[in-house]
PDB file of C-alpha atoms in Angstrom:
ATOM      1  CA  UNK A   1      -0.691   3.137  19.081  1.00 68.00           C
ATOM      2  CA  UNK A   2      -0.022   5.621  16.340  1.00 82.00           C
ATOM      3  CA  UNK A   3      -2.614   5.059  13.520  1.00 93.00           C
ATOM      4  CA  UNK A   4      -3.829   6.532  10.237  1.00 97.00           C
ATOM      5  CA  UNK A   5      -7.408   7.626  10.403  1.00 97.00           C
ATOM      6  CA  UNK A   6      -9.717   8.107   7.926  1.00 98.00           C
ATOM      7  CA  UNK A   7     -13.428   9.378   7.723  1.00 97.00           C
ATOM      8  CA  UNK A   8     -15.907   8.318   6.326  1.00 98.00           C
ATOM      9  CA  UNK A   9     -15.291   4.409   6.482  1.00 97.00           C
ATOM     10  CA  UNK A  10     -18.085   4.200   4.116  1.00 97.00           C
ATOM     11  CA  UNK A  11     -19.887   6.523   1.707  1.00 98.00           C
ATOM     12  CA  UNK A  12     -22.732   5.613  -0.605  1.00 98.00           C
ATOM     13  CA  UNK A  13     -23.714   8.633  -3.103  1.00 97.00           C
ATOM     14  CA  UNK A  14     -25.407   9.592  -6.302  1.00 97.00           C
ATOM     15  CA  UNK A  15     -23.715  10.161  -9.482  1.00 97.00           C
ATOM     16  CA  UNK A  16     -22.889  13.901  -9.939  1.00 97.00           C
ATOM     17  CA  UNK A  17     -22.673  14.426  -5.937  1.00 97.00           C
ATOM     18  CA  UNK A  18     -19.563  15.741  -4.360  1.00 97.00           C
ATOM     19  CA  UNK A  19     -17.603  13.245  -1.957  1.00 98.00           C
ATOM     20  CA  UNK A  20     -14.876  14.538   0.420  1.00 98.00           C
ATOM     21  CA  UNK A  21     -12.885  12.073   2.101  1.00 98.00           C
ATOM     22  CA  UNK A  22     -10.530  12.849   5.137  1.00 98.00           C
ATOM     23  CA  UNK A  23      -7.244  11.486   6.515  1.00 98.00           C
ATOM     24  CA  UNK A  24      -5.418  12.026   9.556  1.00 97.00           C
ATOM     25  CA  UNK A  25      -1.754  11.057   9.286  1.00 96.00           C
ATOM     26  CA  UNK A  26       0.337   9.974  12.155  1.00 95.00           C
ATOM     27  CA  UNK A  27       1.511  12.715  14.089  1.00 94.00           C
ATOM     28  CA  UNK A  28       5.046  13.782  12.992  1.00 91.00           C
ATOM     29  CA  UNK A  29       4.787  11.975   9.552  1.00 92.00           C
ATOM     30  CA  UNK A  30       5.513  14.432   6.669  1.00 89.00           C
ATOM     31  CA  UNK A  31       4.533  12.381   3.798  1.00 91.00           C
ATOM     32  CA  UNK A  32       0.857  11.708   2.883  1.00 93.00           C
ATOM     33  CA  UNK A  33      -0.105   9.122  -0.031  1.00 93.00           C
ATOM     34  CA  UNK A  34      -3.697   8.657  -1.403  1.00 96.00           C
ATOM     35  CA  UNK A  35      -4.364   5.218  -3.265  1.00 96.00           C
ATOM     36  CA  UNK A  36      -7.471   3.617  -4.671  1.00 96.00           C
ATOM     37  CA  UNK A  37      -8.201   0.019  -4.887  1.00 96.00           C
ATOM     38  CA  UNK A  38     -10.470  -1.664  -7.198  1.00 95.00           C
ATOM     39  CA  UNK A  39     -10.936  -5.481  -7.968  1.00 91.00           C
ATOM     40  CA  UNK A  40     -10.063  -4.606 -11.770  1.00 91.00           C
ATOM     41  CA  UNK A  41      -7.014  -2.558 -11.285  1.00 90.00           C
ATOM     42  CA  UNK A  42      -5.808  -3.488  -7.714  1.00 91.00           C
ATOM     43  CA  UNK A  43      -4.034  -0.725  -5.575  1.00 93.00           C
ATOM     44  CA  UNK A  44      -3.119   2.415  -7.555  1.00 92.00           C
ATOM     45  CA  UNK A  45      -1.187   5.582  -6.220  1.00 92.00           C
ATOM     46  CA  UNK A  46      -3.294   8.534  -6.915  1.00 94.00           C
ATOM     47  CA  UNK A  47      -1.162  11.267  -5.403  1.00 92.00           C
ATOM     48  CA  UNK A  48       1.464  11.896  -2.426  1.00 89.00           C
ATOM     49  CA  UNK A  49       2.501  14.989  -0.446  1.00 90.00           C
ATOM     50  CA  UNK A  50       5.406  15.775   1.394  1.00 89.00           C
ATOM     51  CA  UNK A  51       5.592  18.568   3.818  1.00 89.00           C
ATOM     52  CA  UNK A  52       2.077  19.368   2.602  1.00 90.00           C
ATOM     53  CA  UNK A  53       3.200  20.192  -0.875  1.00 89.00           C
ATOM     54  CA  UNK A  54       1.882  17.843  -3.647  1.00 87.00           C
ATOM     55  CA  UNK A  55       4.862  15.934  -5.193  1.00 85.00           C
ATOM     56  CA  UNK A  56       3.060  13.821  -7.558  1.00 84.00           C
ATOM     57  CA  UNK A  57      -0.572  13.681  -8.814  1.00 85.00           C
ATOM     58  CA  UNK A  58      -0.245  12.011 -12.095  1.00 85.00           C
ATOM     59  CA  UNK A  59      -2.133   8.989 -10.903  1.00 86.00           C
ATOM     60  CA  UNK A  60      -5.230  11.095 -10.520  1.00 90.00           C
ATOM     61  CA  UNK A  61      -8.004  12.115 -12.737  1.00 88.00           C
ATOM     62  CA  UNK A  62      -7.503  15.735 -12.898  1.00 86.00           C
ATOM     63  CA  UNK A  63     -10.834  16.848 -14.091  1.00 92.00           C
ATOM     64  CA  UNK A  64     -12.897  15.624 -11.092  1.00 96.00           C
ATOM     65  CA  UNK A  65     -10.276  14.828  -8.479  1.00 96.00           C
ATOM     66  CA  UNK A  66      -8.539  17.162  -6.130  1.00 95.00           C
ATOM     67  CA  UNK A  67      -6.206  16.478  -3.216  1.00 95.00           C
ATOM     68  CA  UNK A  68      -4.893  19.001  -0.608  1.00 94.00           C
ATOM     69  CA  UNK A  69      -3.334  19.039   2.897  1.00 94.00           C
ATOM     70  CA  UNK A  70      -5.061  22.164   4.638  1.00 92.00           C
ATOM     71  CA  UNK A  71      -2.772  21.642   7.500  1.00 92.00           C
ATOM     72  CA  UNK A  72      -0.074  19.027   8.762  1.00 91.00           C
ATOM     73  CA  UNK A  73      -2.900  16.817  10.409  1.00 94.00           C
ATOM     74  CA  UNK A  74      -5.280  16.876   7.705  1.00 96.00           C
ATOM     75  CA  UNK A  75      -5.542  15.437   3.973  1.00 97.00           C
ATOM     76  CA  UNK A  76      -8.392  15.564   1.716  1.00 97.00           C
ATOM     77  CA  UNK A  77      -9.562  14.004  -1.319  1.00 97.00           C
ATOM     78  CA  UNK A  78     -12.315  15.305  -3.207  1.00 97.00           C
ATOM     79  CA  UNK A  79     -14.389  14.150  -6.113  1.00 97.00           C
ATOM     80  CA  UNK A  80     -16.628  16.559  -8.021  1.00 97.00           C
ATOM     81  CA  UNK A  81     -18.611  15.326  -9.758  1.00 96.00           C
ATOM     82  CA  UNK A  82     -18.705  11.754  -8.579  1.00 97.00           C
ATOM     83  CA  UNK A  83     -19.315   8.839 -11.211  1.00 97.00           C
ATOM     84  CA  UNK A  84     -20.038   5.190 -10.556  1.00 97.00           C
ATOM     85  CA  UNK A  85     -16.593   4.320 -12.004  1.00 96.00           C
ATOM     86  CA  UNK A  86     -15.402   5.779  -9.083  1.00 97.00           C
ATOM     87  CA  UNK A  87     -16.638   3.329  -6.604  1.00 97.00           C
ATOM     88  CA  UNK A  88     -13.565   1.795  -4.774  1.00 97.00           C
ATOM     89  CA  UNK A  89     -11.724   1.726  -1.564  1.00 98.00           C
ATOM     90  CA  UNK A  90      -9.461   4.758  -1.118  1.00 98.00           C
ATOM     91  CA  UNK A  91      -6.590   4.402   1.260  1.00 97.00           C
ATOM     92  CA  UNK A  92      -4.490   7.165   2.871  1.00 97.00           C
ATOM     93  CA  UNK A  93      -1.034   6.226   4.026  1.00 95.00           C
ATOM     94  CA  UNK A  94       1.502   8.379   5.730  1.00 94.00           C
ATOM     95  CA  UNK A  95       5.335   7.948   6.019  1.00 90.00           C
ATOM     96  CA  UNK A  96       7.912   9.545   7.862  1.00 84.00           C
ATOM     97  CA  UNK A  97       9.769  10.767   4.867  1.00 76.00           C
ATOM     98  CA  UNK A  98      13.062   9.187   5.793  1.00 72.00           C
ATOM     99  CA  UNK A  99      15.112   6.988   3.668  1.00 66.00           C
ATOM    100  CA  UNK A 100      13.882   3.439   3.632  1.00 66.00           C
ATOM    101  CA  UNK A 101      10.364   4.766   4.806  1.00 76.00           C
ATOM    102  CA  UNK A 102       7.697   2.403   5.684  1.00 86.00           C
ATOM    103  CA  UNK A 103       4.302   3.569   4.817  1.00 91.00           C
ATOM    104  CA  UNK A 104       1.412   3.103   7.308  1.00 94.00           C
ATOM    105  CA  UNK A 105      -2.007   2.651   5.709  1.00 96.00           C
ATOM    106  CA  UNK A 106      -5.262   3.832   7.177  1.00 97.00           C
ATOM    107  CA  UNK A 107      -8.391   1.611   6.959  1.00 97.00           C
ATOM    108  CA  UNK A 108      -9.818   3.167   3.924  1.00 97.00           C
ATOM    109  CA  UNK A 109     -12.986   4.649   3.009  1.00 98.00           C
ATOM    110  CA  UNK A 110     -15.500   2.402   0.866  1.00 98.00           C
ATOM    111  CA  UNK A 111     -17.454   4.578  -1.765  1.00 98.00           C
ATOM    112  CA  UNK A 112     -20.290   3.428  -3.619  1.00 98.00           C
ATOM    113  CA  UNK A 113     -21.346   5.807  -6.320  1.00 98.00           C
ATOM    114  CA  UNK A 114     -24.789   4.867  -7.585  1.00 97.00           C
TER     115      UNK A 114
ATOM    116  CA  UNK B   1       3.712  -1.900 -14.045  1.00 59.00           C
ATOM    117  CA  UNK B   2       4.877  -4.076 -10.939  1.00 63.00           C
ATOM    118  CA  UNK B   3       8.364  -5.183 -11.328  1.00 85.00           C
ATOM    119  CA  UNK B   4       7.731  -8.554  -9.366  1.00 93.00           C
ATOM    120  CA  UNK B   5       6.142 -11.739 -10.169  1.00 95.00           C
ATOM    121  CA  UNK B   6       4.330 -13.884  -7.505  1.00 97.00           C
ATOM    122  CA  UNK B   7       2.225 -16.960  -7.386  1.00 97.00           C
ATOM    123  CA  UNK B   8      -1.532 -16.189  -7.549  1.00 97.00           C
ATOM    124  CA  UNK B   9      -2.050 -18.114  -4.446  1.00 97.00           C
ATOM    125  CA  UNK B  10      -0.737 -20.666  -1.858  1.00 97.00           C
ATOM    126  CA  UNK B  11      -2.124 -22.524   1.079  1.00 97.00           C
ATOM    127  CA  UNK B  12      -0.249 -23.373   4.298  1.00 96.00           C
ATOM    128  CA  UNK B  13      -1.373 -25.523   7.395  1.00 97.00           C
ATOM    129  CA  UNK B  14      -1.449 -23.798  10.458  1.00 97.00           C
ATOM    130  CA  UNK B  15       1.625 -23.839  12.518  1.00 96.00           C
ATOM    131  CA  UNK B  16       3.995 -24.610   9.729  1.00 97.00           C
ATOM    132  CA  UNK B  17       6.142 -22.228   8.174  1.00 97.00           C
ATOM    133  CA  UNK B  18       4.907 -20.310   4.920  1.00 98.00           C
ATOM    134  CA  UNK B  19       7.316 -19.609   2.243  1.00 98.00           C
ATOM    135  CA  UNK B  20       6.293 -16.970   0.035  1.00 98.00           C
ATOM    136  CA  UNK B  21       8.359 -16.678  -3.419  1.00 98.00           C
ATOM    137  CA  UNK B  22       9.013 -13.570  -5.305  1.00 97.00           C
ATOM    138  CA  UNK B  23      10.793 -12.952  -8.498  1.00 96.00           C
ATOM    139  CA  UNK B  24      12.432  -9.706  -9.387  1.00 94.00           C
ATOM    140  CA  UNK B  25      14.826 -10.518 -12.243  1.00 93.00           C
ATOM    141  CA  UNK B  26      15.022  -6.703 -13.435  1.00 90.00           C
ATOM    142  CA  UNK B  27      15.753  -5.396 -10.133  1.00 91.00           C
ATOM    143  CA  UNK B  28      18.320  -2.492  -9.865  1.00 87.00           C
ATOM    144  CA  UNK B  29      21.132  -2.223  -7.644  1.00 86.00           C
ATOM    145  CA  UNK B  30      19.594   0.530  -5.776  1.00 84.00           C
ATOM    146  CA  UNK B  31      16.201  -1.090  -5.265  1.00 87.00           C
ATOM    147  CA  UNK B  32      14.939  -2.526  -2.062  1.00 90.00           C
ATOM    148  CA  UNK B  33      12.616  -5.380  -1.727  1.00 94.00           C
ATOM    149  CA  UNK B  34       9.695  -4.574   0.397  1.00 94.00           C
ATOM    150  CA  UNK B  35       6.860  -6.852   1.610  1.00 96.00           C
ATOM    151  CA  UNK B  36       3.253  -5.750   2.421  1.00 97.00           C
ATOM    152  CA  UNK B  37       0.260  -7.688   3.161  1.00 97.00           C
ATOM    153  CA  UNK B  38      -3.451  -6.763   3.237  1.00 97.00           C
ATOM    154  CA  UNK B  39      -5.859  -8.634   5.428  1.00 96.00           C
ATOM    155  CA  UNK B  40      -9.384  -8.915   3.937  1.00 92.00           C
ATOM    156  CA  UNK B  41     -10.941  -5.362   4.349  1.00 87.00           C
ATOM    157  CA  UNK B  42      -8.172  -3.773   5.891  1.00 94.00           C
ATOM    158  CA  UNK B  43      -5.398  -1.446   4.460  1.00 96.00           C
ATOM    159  CA  UNK B  44      -2.137  -3.125   3.621  1.00 96.00           C
ATOM    160  CA  UNK B  45       0.503  -3.434   6.463  1.00 96.00           C
ATOM    161  CA  UNK B  46       4.366  -3.278   6.089  1.00 94.00           C
ATOM    162  CA  UNK B  47       6.025  -6.706   6.827  1.00 96.00           C
ATOM    163  CA  UNK B  48       9.864  -6.137   6.230  1.00 95.00           C
ATOM    164  CA  UNK B  49      12.055  -5.163   3.477  1.00 93.00           C
ATOM    165  CA  UNK B  50      15.827  -5.683   2.681  1.00 93.00           C
ATOM    166  CA  UNK B  51      18.515  -4.457   0.108  1.00 92.00           C
ATOM    167  CA  UNK B  52      20.608  -7.513  -0.068  1.00 91.00           C
ATOM    168  CA  UNK B  53      21.385  -9.290   3.278  1.00 89.00           C
ATOM    169  CA  UNK B  54      18.671 -11.502   4.893  1.00 94.00           C
ATOM    170  CA  UNK B  55      16.384  -9.672   7.228  1.00 96.00           C
ATOM    171  CA  UNK B  56      14.393 -10.864  10.331  1.00 97.00           C
ATOM    172  CA  UNK B  57      11.962  -9.078  12.343  1.00 95.00           C
ATOM    173  CA  UNK B  58       9.231 -10.129  14.836  1.00 95.00           C
ATOM    174  CA  UNK B  59       6.812 -10.663  11.772  1.00 94.00           C
ATOM    175  CA  UNK B  60       9.059 -12.509   9.476  1.00 97.00           C
ATOM    176  CA  UNK B  61      12.136 -13.263   7.548  1.00 98.00           C
ATOM    177  CA  UNK B  62      13.225 -12.290   4.296  1.00 98.00           C
ATOM    178  CA  UNK B  63      15.826 -14.368   2.325  1.00 97.00           C
ATOM    179  CA  UNK B  64      17.352 -12.736  -0.869  1.00 97.00           C
ATOM    180  CA  UNK B  65      19.341 -14.607  -3.457  1.00 96.00           C
ATOM    181  CA  UNK B  66      22.731 -13.620  -3.922  1.00 95.00           C
ATOM    182  CA  UNK B  67      22.095 -12.372  -7.463  1.00 94.00           C
ATOM    183  CA  UNK B  68      19.081 -10.396  -5.921  1.00 94.00           C
ATOM    184  CA  UNK B  69      17.005 -11.788  -8.611  1.00 95.00           C
ATOM    185  CA  UNK B  70      14.376 -13.496  -6.306  1.00 96.00           C
ATOM    186  CA  UNK B  71      13.496 -13.588  -2.364  1.00 97.00           C
ATOM    187  CA  UNK B  72      11.533 -15.499  -0.106  1.00 98.00           C
ATOM    188  CA  UNK B  73       9.297 -14.125   2.678  1.00 98.00           C
ATOM    189  CA  UNK B  74       9.062 -16.730   5.519  1.00 98.00           C
ATOM    190  CA  UNK B  75       6.395 -16.731   8.156  1.00 97.00           C
ATOM    191  CA  UNK B  76       8.144 -19.253  10.495  1.00 96.00           C
ATOM    192  CA  UNK B  77       4.827 -20.568  12.308  1.00 95.00           C
ATOM    193  CA  UNK B  78       1.617 -19.435  10.250  1.00 96.00           C
ATOM    194  CA  UNK B  79      -1.651 -18.677  11.981  1.00 97.00           C
ATOM    195  CA  UNK B  80      -4.901 -18.129  10.806  1.00 97.00           C
ATOM    196  CA  UNK B  81      -4.622 -14.574  11.292  1.00 96.00           C
ATOM    197  CA  UNK B  82      -1.747 -14.582   8.523  1.00 97.00           C
ATOM    198  CA  UNK B  83      -4.275 -15.319   5.938  1.00 98.00           C
ATOM    199  CA  UNK B  84      -3.896 -12.346   3.535  1.00 98.00           C
ATOM    200  CA  UNK B  85      -2.909 -11.108   0.240  1.00 97.00           C
ATOM    201  CA  UNK B  86       1.102 -10.843   0.374  1.00 98.00           C
ATOM    202  CA  UNK B  87       2.757  -8.085  -1.758  1.00 97.00           C
ATOM    203  CA  UNK B  88       6.416  -8.099  -2.936  1.00 96.00           C
ATOM    204  CA  UNK B  89       7.472  -4.513  -4.169  1.00 93.00           C
ATOM    205  CA  UNK B  90      10.733  -3.348  -5.337  1.00 90.00           C
ATOM    206  CA  UNK B  91      11.336   0.369  -4.615  1.00 83.00           C
ATOM    207  CA  UNK B  92      14.034   2.856  -4.735  1.00 75.00           C
ATOM    208  CA  UNK B  93      14.459   4.820  -1.427  1.00 66.00           C
ATOM    209  CA  UNK B  94      14.637   8.299  -0.801  1.00 56.00           C
ATOM    210  CA  UNK B  95      13.977   9.313  -4.437  1.00 50.00           C
ATOM    211  CA  UNK B  96      10.656  11.164  -3.943  1.00 50.00           C
ATOM    212  CA  UNK B  97       9.685  13.480  -6.621  1.00 47.00           C
ATOM    213  CA  UNK B  98      10.087  10.613  -9.264  1.00 49.00           C
ATOM    214  CA  UNK B  99       8.060   7.659  -9.575  1.00 49.00           C
ATOM    215  CA  UNK B 100      10.808   5.087  -8.644  1.00 49.00           C
ATOM    216  CA  UNK B 101      10.080   5.849  -4.970  1.00 62.00           C
ATOM    217  CA  UNK B 102       6.602   4.816  -5.307  1.00 75.00           C
ATOM    218  CA  UNK B 103       4.997   1.490  -3.834  1.00 83.00           C
ATOM    219  CA  UNK B 104       3.792  -0.206  -7.150  1.00 85.00           C
ATOM    220  CA  UNK B 105       1.368  -2.998  -5.797  1.00 89.00           C
ATOM    221  CA  UNK B 106       0.966  -5.989  -8.199  1.00 90.00           C
ATOM    222  CA  UNK B 107      -1.366  -8.804  -7.659  1.00 92.00           C
ATOM    223  CA  UNK B 108       0.200 -10.252  -4.898  1.00 95.00           C
ATOM    224  CA  UNK B 109      -0.103 -14.197  -3.507  1.00 98.00           C
ATOM    225  CA  UNK B 110      -3.442 -14.908  -1.620  1.00 97.00           C
ATOM    226  CA  UNK B 111      -1.977 -17.053   1.205  1.00 98.00           C
ATOM    227  CA  UNK B 112      -4.787 -19.187   2.945  1.00 98.00           C
ATOM    228  CA  UNK B 113      -3.809 -20.652   6.641  1.00 97.00           C
ATOM    229  CA  UNK B 114      -5.618 -23.529   6.995  1.00 96.00           C
ATOM    230  CA  UNK B 115      -6.332 -25.384  10.516  1.00 95.00           C
TER     231      UNK B 115
END
């Protein structure tokens, strides 16, 4: 049963600390998405990659957020320095890159910045 | 902004059909209608999608009106495990590199299936 995995599942940190979230897409999927979900804003797309290259990161605060794909099996989302307003659930999703693509979401990382 | 309008909440009795409406009056000819759902504390889950014909899979049926301005997701025999927020999304396929291919999630419909 192929699934998107995310680590850590929960993270509590203090303001100013660096946070790194990891995602392992489904094997063979070449598109990776990062979303953020809060009560106020709902689900927002932060960035996505195709074949490890960033295609769109316009939804991501550039000054403190960065997203990378070091290889085809790992995507990372980093926040440095973290702020309380970054508290949210961060979801990674992967897709096959085909027309009429279905996105498969991971379980999310729940981040709390104190 | 989401291009769809959904009721904020609905109730359904267990075992009955759940019919979730969605308005997308400004949909373009090359935009598909997608449905995802999010069970509490989980990531969104794909349900079904369609362009203009009605579609059915093991999870649900999708009925799209002839003018494509609205659609209905049907869960034929709702169970307690179907309690979730259901998102209706319109999206252009195969157009990555532009925003039209993105999934834009609105507030969805919170479906409560009751015993």
